[in-house]
mmCIF file of C-alpha atoms and ligand atoms in Angstrom:
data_model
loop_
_atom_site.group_PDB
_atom_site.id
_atom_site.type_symbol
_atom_site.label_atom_id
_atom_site.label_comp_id
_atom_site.label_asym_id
_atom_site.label_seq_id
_atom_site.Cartn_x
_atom_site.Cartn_y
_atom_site.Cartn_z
ATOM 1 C CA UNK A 1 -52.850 286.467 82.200
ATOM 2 C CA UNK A 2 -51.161 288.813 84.809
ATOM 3 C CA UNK A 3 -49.275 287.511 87.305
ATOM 4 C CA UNK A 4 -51.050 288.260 91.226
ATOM 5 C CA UNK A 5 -48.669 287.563 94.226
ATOM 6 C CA UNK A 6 -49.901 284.398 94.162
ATOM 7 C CA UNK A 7 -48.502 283.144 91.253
ATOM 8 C CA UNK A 8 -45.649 281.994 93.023
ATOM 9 C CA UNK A 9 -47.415 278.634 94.177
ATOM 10 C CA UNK A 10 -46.894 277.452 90.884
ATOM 11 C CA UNK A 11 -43.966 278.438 89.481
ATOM 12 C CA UNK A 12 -42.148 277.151 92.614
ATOM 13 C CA UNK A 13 -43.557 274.677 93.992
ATOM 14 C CA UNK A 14 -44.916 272.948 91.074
ATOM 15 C CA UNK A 15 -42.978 270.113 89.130
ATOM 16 C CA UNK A 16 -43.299 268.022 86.300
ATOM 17 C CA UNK A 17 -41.583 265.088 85.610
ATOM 18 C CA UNK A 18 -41.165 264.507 82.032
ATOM 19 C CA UNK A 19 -40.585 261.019 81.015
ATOM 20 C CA UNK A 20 -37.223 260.631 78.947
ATOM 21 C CA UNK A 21 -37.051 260.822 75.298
ATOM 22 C CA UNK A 22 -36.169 258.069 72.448
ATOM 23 C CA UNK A 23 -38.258 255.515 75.059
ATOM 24 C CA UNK A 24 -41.505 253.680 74.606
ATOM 25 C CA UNK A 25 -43.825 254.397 77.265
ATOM 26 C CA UNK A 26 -46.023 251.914 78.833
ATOM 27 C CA UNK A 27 -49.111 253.021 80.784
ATOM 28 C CA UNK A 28 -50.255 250.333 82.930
ATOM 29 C CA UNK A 29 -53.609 250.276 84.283
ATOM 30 C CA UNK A 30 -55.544 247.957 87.257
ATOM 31 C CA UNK A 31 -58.553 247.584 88.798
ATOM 32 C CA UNK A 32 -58.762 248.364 92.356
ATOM 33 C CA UNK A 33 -59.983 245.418 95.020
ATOM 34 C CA UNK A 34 -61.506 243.877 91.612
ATOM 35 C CA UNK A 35 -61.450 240.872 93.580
ATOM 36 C CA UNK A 36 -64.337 242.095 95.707
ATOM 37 C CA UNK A 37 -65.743 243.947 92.809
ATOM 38 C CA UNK A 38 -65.517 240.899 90.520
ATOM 39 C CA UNK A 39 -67.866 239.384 93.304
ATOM 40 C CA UNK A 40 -70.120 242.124 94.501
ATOM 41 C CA UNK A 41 -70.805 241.767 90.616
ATOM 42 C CA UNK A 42 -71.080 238.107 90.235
ATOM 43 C CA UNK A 43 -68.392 237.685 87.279
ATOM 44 C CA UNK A 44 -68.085 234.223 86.287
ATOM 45 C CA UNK A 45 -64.872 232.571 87.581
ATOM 46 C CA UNK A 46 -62.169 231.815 86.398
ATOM 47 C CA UNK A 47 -63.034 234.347 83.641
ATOM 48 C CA UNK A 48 -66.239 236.427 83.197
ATOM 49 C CA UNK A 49 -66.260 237.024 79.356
ATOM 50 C CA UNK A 50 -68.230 240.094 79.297
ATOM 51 C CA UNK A 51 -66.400 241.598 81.960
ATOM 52 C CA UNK A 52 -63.416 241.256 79.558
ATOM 53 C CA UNK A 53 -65.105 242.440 76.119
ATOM 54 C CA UNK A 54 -65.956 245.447 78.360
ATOM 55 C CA UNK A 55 -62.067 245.852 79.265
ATOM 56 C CA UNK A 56 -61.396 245.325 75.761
ATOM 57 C CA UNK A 57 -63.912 247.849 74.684
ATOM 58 C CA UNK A 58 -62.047 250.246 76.728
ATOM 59 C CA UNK A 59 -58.672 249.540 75.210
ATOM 60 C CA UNK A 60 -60.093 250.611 71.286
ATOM 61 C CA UNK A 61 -61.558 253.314 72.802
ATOM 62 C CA UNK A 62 -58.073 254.718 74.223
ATOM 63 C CA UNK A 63 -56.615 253.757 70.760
ATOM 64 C CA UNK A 64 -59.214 255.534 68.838
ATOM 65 C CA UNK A 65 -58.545 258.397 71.128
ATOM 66 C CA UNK A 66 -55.634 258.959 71.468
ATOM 67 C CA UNK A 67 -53.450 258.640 68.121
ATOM 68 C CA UNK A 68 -49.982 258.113 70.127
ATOM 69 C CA UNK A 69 -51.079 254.805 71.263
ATOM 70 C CA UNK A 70 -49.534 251.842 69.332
ATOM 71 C CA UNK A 71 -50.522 248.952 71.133
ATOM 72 C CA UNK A 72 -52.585 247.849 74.077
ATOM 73 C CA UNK A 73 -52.592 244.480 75.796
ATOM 74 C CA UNK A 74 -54.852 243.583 78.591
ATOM 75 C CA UNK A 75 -55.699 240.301 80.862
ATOM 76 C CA UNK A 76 -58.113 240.124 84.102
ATOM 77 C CA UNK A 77 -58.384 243.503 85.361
ATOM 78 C CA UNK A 78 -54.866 245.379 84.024
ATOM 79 C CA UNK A 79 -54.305 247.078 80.652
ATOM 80 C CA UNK A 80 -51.042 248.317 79.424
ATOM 81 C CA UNK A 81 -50.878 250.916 77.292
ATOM 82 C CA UNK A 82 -47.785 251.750 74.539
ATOM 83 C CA UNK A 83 -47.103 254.849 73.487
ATOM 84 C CA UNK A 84 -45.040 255.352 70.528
ATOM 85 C CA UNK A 85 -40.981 256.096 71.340
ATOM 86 C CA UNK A 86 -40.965 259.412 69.970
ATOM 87 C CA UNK A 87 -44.761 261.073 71.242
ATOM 88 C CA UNK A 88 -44.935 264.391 72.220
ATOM 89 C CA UNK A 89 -47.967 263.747 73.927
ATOM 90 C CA UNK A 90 -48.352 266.417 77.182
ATOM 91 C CA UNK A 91 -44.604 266.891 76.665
ATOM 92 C CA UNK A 92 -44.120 263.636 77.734
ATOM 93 C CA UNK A 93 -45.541 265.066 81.015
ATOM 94 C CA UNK A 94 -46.016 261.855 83.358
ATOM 95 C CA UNK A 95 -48.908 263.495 85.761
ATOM 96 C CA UNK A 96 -50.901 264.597 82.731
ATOM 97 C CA UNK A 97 -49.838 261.749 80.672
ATOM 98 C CA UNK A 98 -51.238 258.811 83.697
ATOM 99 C CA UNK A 99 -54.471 260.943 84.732
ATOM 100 C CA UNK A 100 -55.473 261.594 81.330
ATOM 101 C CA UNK A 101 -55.104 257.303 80.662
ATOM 102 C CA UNK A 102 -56.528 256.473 83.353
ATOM 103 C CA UNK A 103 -59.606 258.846 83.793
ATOM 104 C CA UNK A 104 -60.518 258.339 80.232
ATOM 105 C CA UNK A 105 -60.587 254.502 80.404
ATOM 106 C CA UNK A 106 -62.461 254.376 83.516
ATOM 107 C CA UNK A 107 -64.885 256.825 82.355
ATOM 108 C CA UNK A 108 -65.862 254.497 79.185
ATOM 109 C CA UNK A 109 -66.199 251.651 81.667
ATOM 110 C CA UNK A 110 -68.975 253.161 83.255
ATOM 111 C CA UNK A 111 -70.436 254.200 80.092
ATOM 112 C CA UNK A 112 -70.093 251.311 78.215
ATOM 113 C CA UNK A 113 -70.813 249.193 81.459
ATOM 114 C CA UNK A 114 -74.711 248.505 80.335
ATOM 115 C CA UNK A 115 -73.887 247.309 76.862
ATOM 116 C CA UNK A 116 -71.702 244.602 78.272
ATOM 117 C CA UNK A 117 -73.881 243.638 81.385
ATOM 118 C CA UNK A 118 -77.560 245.007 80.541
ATOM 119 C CA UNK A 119 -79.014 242.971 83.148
ATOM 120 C CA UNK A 120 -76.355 244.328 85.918
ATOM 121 C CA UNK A 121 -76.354 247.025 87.783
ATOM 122 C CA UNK A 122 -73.312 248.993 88.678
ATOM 123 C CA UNK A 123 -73.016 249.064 92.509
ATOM 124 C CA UNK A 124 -70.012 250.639 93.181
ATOM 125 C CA UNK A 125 -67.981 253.192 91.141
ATOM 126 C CA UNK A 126 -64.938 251.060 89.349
ATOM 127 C CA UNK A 127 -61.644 253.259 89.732
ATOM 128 C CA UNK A 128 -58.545 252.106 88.527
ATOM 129 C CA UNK A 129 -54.753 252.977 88.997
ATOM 130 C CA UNK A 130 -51.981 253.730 86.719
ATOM 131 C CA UNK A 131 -48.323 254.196 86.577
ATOM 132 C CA UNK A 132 -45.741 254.601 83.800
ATOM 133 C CA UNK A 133 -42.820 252.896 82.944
ATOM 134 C CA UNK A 134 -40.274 253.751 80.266
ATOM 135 C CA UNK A 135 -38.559 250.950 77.835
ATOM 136 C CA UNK A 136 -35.888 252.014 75.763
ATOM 137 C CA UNK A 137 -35.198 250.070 73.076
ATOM 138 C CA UNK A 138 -36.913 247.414 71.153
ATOM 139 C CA UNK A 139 -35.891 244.446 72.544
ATOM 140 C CA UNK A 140 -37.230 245.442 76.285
ATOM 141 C CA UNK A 141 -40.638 246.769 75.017
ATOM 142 C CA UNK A 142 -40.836 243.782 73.442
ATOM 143 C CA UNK A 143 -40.362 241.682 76.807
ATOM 144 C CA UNK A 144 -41.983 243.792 78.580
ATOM 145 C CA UNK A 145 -45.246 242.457 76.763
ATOM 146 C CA UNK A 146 -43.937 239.227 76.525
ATOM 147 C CA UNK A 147 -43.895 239.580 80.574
ATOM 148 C CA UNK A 148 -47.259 240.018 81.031
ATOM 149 C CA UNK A 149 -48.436 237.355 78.656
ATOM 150 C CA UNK A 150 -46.267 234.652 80.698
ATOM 151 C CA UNK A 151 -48.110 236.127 83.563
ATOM 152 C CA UNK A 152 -51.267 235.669 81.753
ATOM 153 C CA UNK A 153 -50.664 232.047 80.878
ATOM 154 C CA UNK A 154 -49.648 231.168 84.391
ATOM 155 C CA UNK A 155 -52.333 233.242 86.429
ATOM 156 C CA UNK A 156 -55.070 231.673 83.716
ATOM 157 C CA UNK A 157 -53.356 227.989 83.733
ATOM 158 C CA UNK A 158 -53.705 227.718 87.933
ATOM 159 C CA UNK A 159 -57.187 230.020 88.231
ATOM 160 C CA UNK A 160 -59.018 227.312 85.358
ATOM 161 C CA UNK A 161 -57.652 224.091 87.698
ATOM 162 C CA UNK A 162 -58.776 225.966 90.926
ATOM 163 C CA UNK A 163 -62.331 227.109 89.635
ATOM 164 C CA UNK A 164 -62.838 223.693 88.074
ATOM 165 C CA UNK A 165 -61.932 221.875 91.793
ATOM 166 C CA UNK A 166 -63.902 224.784 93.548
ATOM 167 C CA UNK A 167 -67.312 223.763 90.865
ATOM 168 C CA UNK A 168 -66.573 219.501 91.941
ATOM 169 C CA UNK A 169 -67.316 220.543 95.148
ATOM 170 C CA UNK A 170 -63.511 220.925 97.027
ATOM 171 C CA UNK A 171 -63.615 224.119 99.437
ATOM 172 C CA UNK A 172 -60.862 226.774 98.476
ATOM 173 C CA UNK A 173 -58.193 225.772 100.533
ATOM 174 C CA UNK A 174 -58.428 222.364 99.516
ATOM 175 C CA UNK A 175 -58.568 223.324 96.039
ATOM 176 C CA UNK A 176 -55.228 225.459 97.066
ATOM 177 C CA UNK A 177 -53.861 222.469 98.906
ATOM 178 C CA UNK A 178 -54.253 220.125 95.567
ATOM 179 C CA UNK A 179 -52.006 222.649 93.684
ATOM 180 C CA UNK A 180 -49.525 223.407 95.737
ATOM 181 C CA UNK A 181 -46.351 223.072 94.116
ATOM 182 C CA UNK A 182 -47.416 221.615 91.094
ATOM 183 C CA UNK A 183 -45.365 222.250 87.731
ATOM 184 C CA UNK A 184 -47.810 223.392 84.448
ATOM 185 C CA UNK A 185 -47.432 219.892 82.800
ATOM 186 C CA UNK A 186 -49.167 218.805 86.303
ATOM 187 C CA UNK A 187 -52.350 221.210 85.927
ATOM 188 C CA UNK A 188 -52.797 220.090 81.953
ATOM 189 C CA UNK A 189 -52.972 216.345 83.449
ATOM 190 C CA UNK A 190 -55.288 217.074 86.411
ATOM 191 C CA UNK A 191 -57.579 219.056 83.732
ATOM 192 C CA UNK A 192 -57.287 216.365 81.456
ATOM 193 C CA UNK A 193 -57.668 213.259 83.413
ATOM 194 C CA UNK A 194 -60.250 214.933 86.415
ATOM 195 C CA UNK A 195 -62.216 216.806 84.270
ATOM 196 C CA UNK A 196 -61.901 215.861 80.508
ATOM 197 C CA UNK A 197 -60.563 219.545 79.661
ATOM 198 C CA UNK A 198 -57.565 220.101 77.130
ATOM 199 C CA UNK A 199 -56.175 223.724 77.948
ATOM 200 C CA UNK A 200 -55.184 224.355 75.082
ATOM 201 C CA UNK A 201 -59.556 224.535 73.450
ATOM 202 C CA UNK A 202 -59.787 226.753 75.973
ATOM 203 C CA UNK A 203 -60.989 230.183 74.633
ATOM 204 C CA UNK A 204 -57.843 232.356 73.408
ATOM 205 C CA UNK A 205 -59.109 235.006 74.817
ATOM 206 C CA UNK A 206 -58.567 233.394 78.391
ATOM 207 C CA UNK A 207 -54.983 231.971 77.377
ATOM 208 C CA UNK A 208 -53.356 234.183 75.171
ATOM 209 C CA UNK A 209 -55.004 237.765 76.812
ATOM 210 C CA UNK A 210 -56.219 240.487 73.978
ATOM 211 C CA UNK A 211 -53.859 242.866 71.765
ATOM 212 C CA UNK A 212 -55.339 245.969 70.615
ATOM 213 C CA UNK A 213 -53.650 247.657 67.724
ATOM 214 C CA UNK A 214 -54.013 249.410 64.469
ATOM 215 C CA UNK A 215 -54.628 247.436 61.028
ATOM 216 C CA UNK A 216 -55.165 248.045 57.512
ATOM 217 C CA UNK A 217 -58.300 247.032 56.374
ATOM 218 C CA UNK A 218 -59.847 248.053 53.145
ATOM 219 C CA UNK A 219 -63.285 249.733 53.497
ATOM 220 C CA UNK A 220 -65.755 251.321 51.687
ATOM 221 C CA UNK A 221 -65.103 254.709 51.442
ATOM 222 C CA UNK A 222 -67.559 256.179 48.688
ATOM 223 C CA UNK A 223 -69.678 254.591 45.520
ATOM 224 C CA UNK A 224 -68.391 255.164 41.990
ATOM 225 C CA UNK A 225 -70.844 256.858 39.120
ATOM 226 C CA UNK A 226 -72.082 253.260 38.277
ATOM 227 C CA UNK A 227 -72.911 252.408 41.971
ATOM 228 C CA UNK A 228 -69.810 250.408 42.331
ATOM 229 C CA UNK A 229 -68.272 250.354 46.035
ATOM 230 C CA UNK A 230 -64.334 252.011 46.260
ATOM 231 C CA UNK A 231 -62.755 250.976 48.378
ATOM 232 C CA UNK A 232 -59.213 252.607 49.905
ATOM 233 C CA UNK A 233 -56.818 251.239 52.624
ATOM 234 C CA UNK A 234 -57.730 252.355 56.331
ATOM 235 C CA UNK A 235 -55.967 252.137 59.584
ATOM 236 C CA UNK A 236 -59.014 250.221 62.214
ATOM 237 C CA UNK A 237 -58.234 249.399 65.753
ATOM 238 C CA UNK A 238 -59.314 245.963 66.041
ATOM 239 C CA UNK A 239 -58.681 243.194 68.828
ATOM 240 C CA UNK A 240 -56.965 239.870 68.935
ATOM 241 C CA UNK A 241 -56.123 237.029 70.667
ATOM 242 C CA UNK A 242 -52.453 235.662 69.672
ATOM 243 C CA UNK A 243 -49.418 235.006 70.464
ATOM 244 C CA UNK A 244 -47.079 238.141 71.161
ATOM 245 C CA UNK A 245 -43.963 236.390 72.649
ATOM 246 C CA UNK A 246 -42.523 235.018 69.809
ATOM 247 C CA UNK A 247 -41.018 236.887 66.819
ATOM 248 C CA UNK A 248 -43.948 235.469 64.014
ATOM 249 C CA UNK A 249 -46.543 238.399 65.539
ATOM 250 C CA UNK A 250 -44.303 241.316 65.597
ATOM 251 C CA UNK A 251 -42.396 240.059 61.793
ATOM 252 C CA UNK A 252 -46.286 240.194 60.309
ATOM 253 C CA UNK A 253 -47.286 243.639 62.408
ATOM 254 C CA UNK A 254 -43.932 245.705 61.747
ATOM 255 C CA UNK A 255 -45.260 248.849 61.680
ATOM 256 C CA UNK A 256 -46.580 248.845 65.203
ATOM 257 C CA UNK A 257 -43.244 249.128 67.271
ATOM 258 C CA UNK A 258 -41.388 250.992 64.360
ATOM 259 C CA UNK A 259 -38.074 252.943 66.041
HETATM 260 P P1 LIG B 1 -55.596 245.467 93.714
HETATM 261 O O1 LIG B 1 -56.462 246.607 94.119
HETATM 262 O O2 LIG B 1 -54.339 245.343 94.534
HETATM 263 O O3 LIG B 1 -55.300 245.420 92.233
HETATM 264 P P2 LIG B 1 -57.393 243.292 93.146
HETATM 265 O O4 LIG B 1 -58.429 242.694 94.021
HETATM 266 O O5 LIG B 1 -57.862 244.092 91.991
HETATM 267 O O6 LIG B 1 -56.434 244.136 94.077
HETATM 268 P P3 LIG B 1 -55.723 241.800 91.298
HETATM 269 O O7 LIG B 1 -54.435 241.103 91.619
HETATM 270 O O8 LIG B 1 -55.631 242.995 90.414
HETATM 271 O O9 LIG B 1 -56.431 242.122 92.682
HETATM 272 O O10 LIG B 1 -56.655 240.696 90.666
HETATM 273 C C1 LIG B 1 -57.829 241.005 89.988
HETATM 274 C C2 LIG B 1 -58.994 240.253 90.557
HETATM 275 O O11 LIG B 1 -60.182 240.519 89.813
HETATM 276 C C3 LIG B 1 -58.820 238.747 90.562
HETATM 277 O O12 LIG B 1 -59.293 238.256 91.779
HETATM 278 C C4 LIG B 1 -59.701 238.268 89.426
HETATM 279 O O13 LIG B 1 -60.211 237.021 89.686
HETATM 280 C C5 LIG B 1 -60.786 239.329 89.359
HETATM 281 N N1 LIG B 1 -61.216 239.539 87.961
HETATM 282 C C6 LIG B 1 -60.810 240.512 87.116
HETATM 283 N N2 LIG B 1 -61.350 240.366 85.904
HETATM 284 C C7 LIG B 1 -62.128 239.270 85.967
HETATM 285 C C8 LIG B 1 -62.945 238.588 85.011
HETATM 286 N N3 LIG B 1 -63.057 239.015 83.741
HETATM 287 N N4 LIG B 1 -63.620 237.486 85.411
HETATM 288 C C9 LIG B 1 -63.499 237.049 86.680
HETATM 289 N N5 LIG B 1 -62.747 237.637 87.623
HETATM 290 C C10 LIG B 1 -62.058 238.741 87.280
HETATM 291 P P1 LIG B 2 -57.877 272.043 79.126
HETATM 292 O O1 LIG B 2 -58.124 270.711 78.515
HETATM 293 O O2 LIG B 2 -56.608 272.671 78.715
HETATM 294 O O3 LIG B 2 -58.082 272.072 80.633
HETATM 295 P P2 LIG B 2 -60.439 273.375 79.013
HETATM 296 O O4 LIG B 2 -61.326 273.634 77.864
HETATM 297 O O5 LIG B 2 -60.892 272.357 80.027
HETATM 298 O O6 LIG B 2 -59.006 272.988 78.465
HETATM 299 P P3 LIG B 2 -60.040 275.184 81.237
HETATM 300 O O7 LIG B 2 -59.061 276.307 81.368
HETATM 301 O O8 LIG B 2 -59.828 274.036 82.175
HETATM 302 O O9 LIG B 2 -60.123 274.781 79.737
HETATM 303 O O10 LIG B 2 -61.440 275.838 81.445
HETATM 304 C C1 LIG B 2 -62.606 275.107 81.696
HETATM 305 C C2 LIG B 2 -63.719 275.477 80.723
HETATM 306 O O11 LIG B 2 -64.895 274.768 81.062
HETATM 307 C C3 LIG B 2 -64.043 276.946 80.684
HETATM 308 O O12 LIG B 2 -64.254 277.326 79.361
HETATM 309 C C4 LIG B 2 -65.349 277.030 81.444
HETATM 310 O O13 LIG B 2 -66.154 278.031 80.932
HETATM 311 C C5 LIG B 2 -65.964 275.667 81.249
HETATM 312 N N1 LIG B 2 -66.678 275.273 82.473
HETATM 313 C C6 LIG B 2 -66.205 274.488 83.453
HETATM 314 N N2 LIG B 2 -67.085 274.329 84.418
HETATM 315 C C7 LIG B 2 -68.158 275.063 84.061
HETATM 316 C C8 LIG B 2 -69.413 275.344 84.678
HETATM 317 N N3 LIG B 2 -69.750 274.825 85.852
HETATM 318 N N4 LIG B 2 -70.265 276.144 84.023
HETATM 319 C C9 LIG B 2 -69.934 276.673 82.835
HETATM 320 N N5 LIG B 2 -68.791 276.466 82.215
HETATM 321 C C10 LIG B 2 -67.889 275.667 82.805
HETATM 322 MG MG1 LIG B 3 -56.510 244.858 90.550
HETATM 323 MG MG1 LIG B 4 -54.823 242.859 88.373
HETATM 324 MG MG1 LIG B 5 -59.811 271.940 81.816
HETATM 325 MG MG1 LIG B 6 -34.871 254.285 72.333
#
């Protein structure tokens, strides 16, 4: 394309910041006032489940995608994304890199939106925002995830006493008040004792968040001449609900954060 006199507005004033090499990047996603959208919607508290399959539906779709994607983890209304140490992806252009994430996810929110809540409808466009962050070695991608897990357990730990005090019939604050300052070994007794609940049957999905990665499965991939299936090894994006803070996850899965 020629250049006009115009051209200068980009080639001077432009700038991309390219996020350094040899690091993993993490995209992390939120949802915006999804505490009055999680009402205006009537989401079951503490945790709506379809609200979070639909999150979770997302995430594979971003994996399935877009290749450079190794791992996703989400909770409540976040989602962080993990792009392998070495992608080329945009350049490693952060702009194109955040609005591309971003866009696309919230995008197959809306479209998958019905399949999750049929009954529901959308009132008010979700949007979400994003920024990037760059880890660069294994040891602090690895806590970076292991970060928002903790924050998982402890959001999901004091939201399950709250809601359960809010449903017996104490207002909010009370519920607050009745809280205050207590340790985790406090909540598991007050759930226990008040309302015959062991955390730990609670649904993984609430505790332990969902992981979204690649995994070999074997599947069907054609029929032989005497109608036998054969069957060959095939990276699928599937979901899970584990532990990712220890090592035993990441010693079973170690081709997901290979350096
Ligand atoms: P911000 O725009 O600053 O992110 P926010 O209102 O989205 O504000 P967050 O700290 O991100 O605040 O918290 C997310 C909110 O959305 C919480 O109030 C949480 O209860 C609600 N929420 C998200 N997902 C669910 C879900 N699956 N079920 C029930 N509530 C949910
Ligand atoms: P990239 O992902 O690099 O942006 P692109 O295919 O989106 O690639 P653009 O340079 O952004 O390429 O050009 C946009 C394309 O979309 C053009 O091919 C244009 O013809 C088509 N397009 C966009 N809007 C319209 C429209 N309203 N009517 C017809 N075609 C459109
Ligand atoms: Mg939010
Ligand atoms: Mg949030
Ligand atoms: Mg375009
Ligand atoms: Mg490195």
């Amino acid at each position: 394309m020629a250049n006009s006199a115009y051209e200068y507005v980009k080639s001077e004033f432009e700038f991309d910041r390219r996020l350094p090499p040899s690091n993993w990047i993490v995209v992390r996603i939120d949802g915006c006032h999804f505490h009055r959208f999680s009402k205006s919607h009537a989401f079951e508290k503490p945790n709506d489940k379809n609200a979070l399959r639909l999150m979770n539906a997302c995430a594979t779709a971003m994996l399935e995608k877009f290749p450079d994607i190794v791992f996703a983890y989400g909770v409540s209304d976040e989602y962080s994304f993990v792009f392998r140490e070495e992608t080329e992806f945009y350049h490693r252009r952060e702009s194109k890199i955040l609005s591309l994430c971003v866009s696309y996810f919230t995008s197959v929110y809306v479209m998958k939106w019905k399949n999750f809540f049929p009954n529901k409808e959308l009132k008010e466009p979700p949007y979400f925002d994003a920024r990037a962050v760059c880890y660069p070695n294994l040891k602090t991608i690895r806590d970076y995830l292991a970060w928002r897990q903790v924050d998982c357990h402890i959001n999901n730990q004091y939201n399950t006493c709250f809601w359960m005090l809010v449903k017996s019939g104490k207002s909010e604050q009370e519920a607050q008040l009745v809280l205050k300052g207590t340790f985790a070994k406090d909540k598991n007794e007050l759930l226990a004792q008040q309302f015959q609940i062991n955390y730990d049957d609670e649904p993984a999905m609430f505790r332990k968040g969902s992981s979204v990665y690649r995994e070999k499965v074997l599947l069907q991939v054609m029929v032989d001449d005497d109608g036998n299936p054969i069957k060959r090894p095939r990276l699928k994006v599937i979901e899970a609900h584990v532990d990712i803070i220890g090592p035993e996850f990441w010693e079973n899965h170690q081709h997901i954060l290979r350096e």
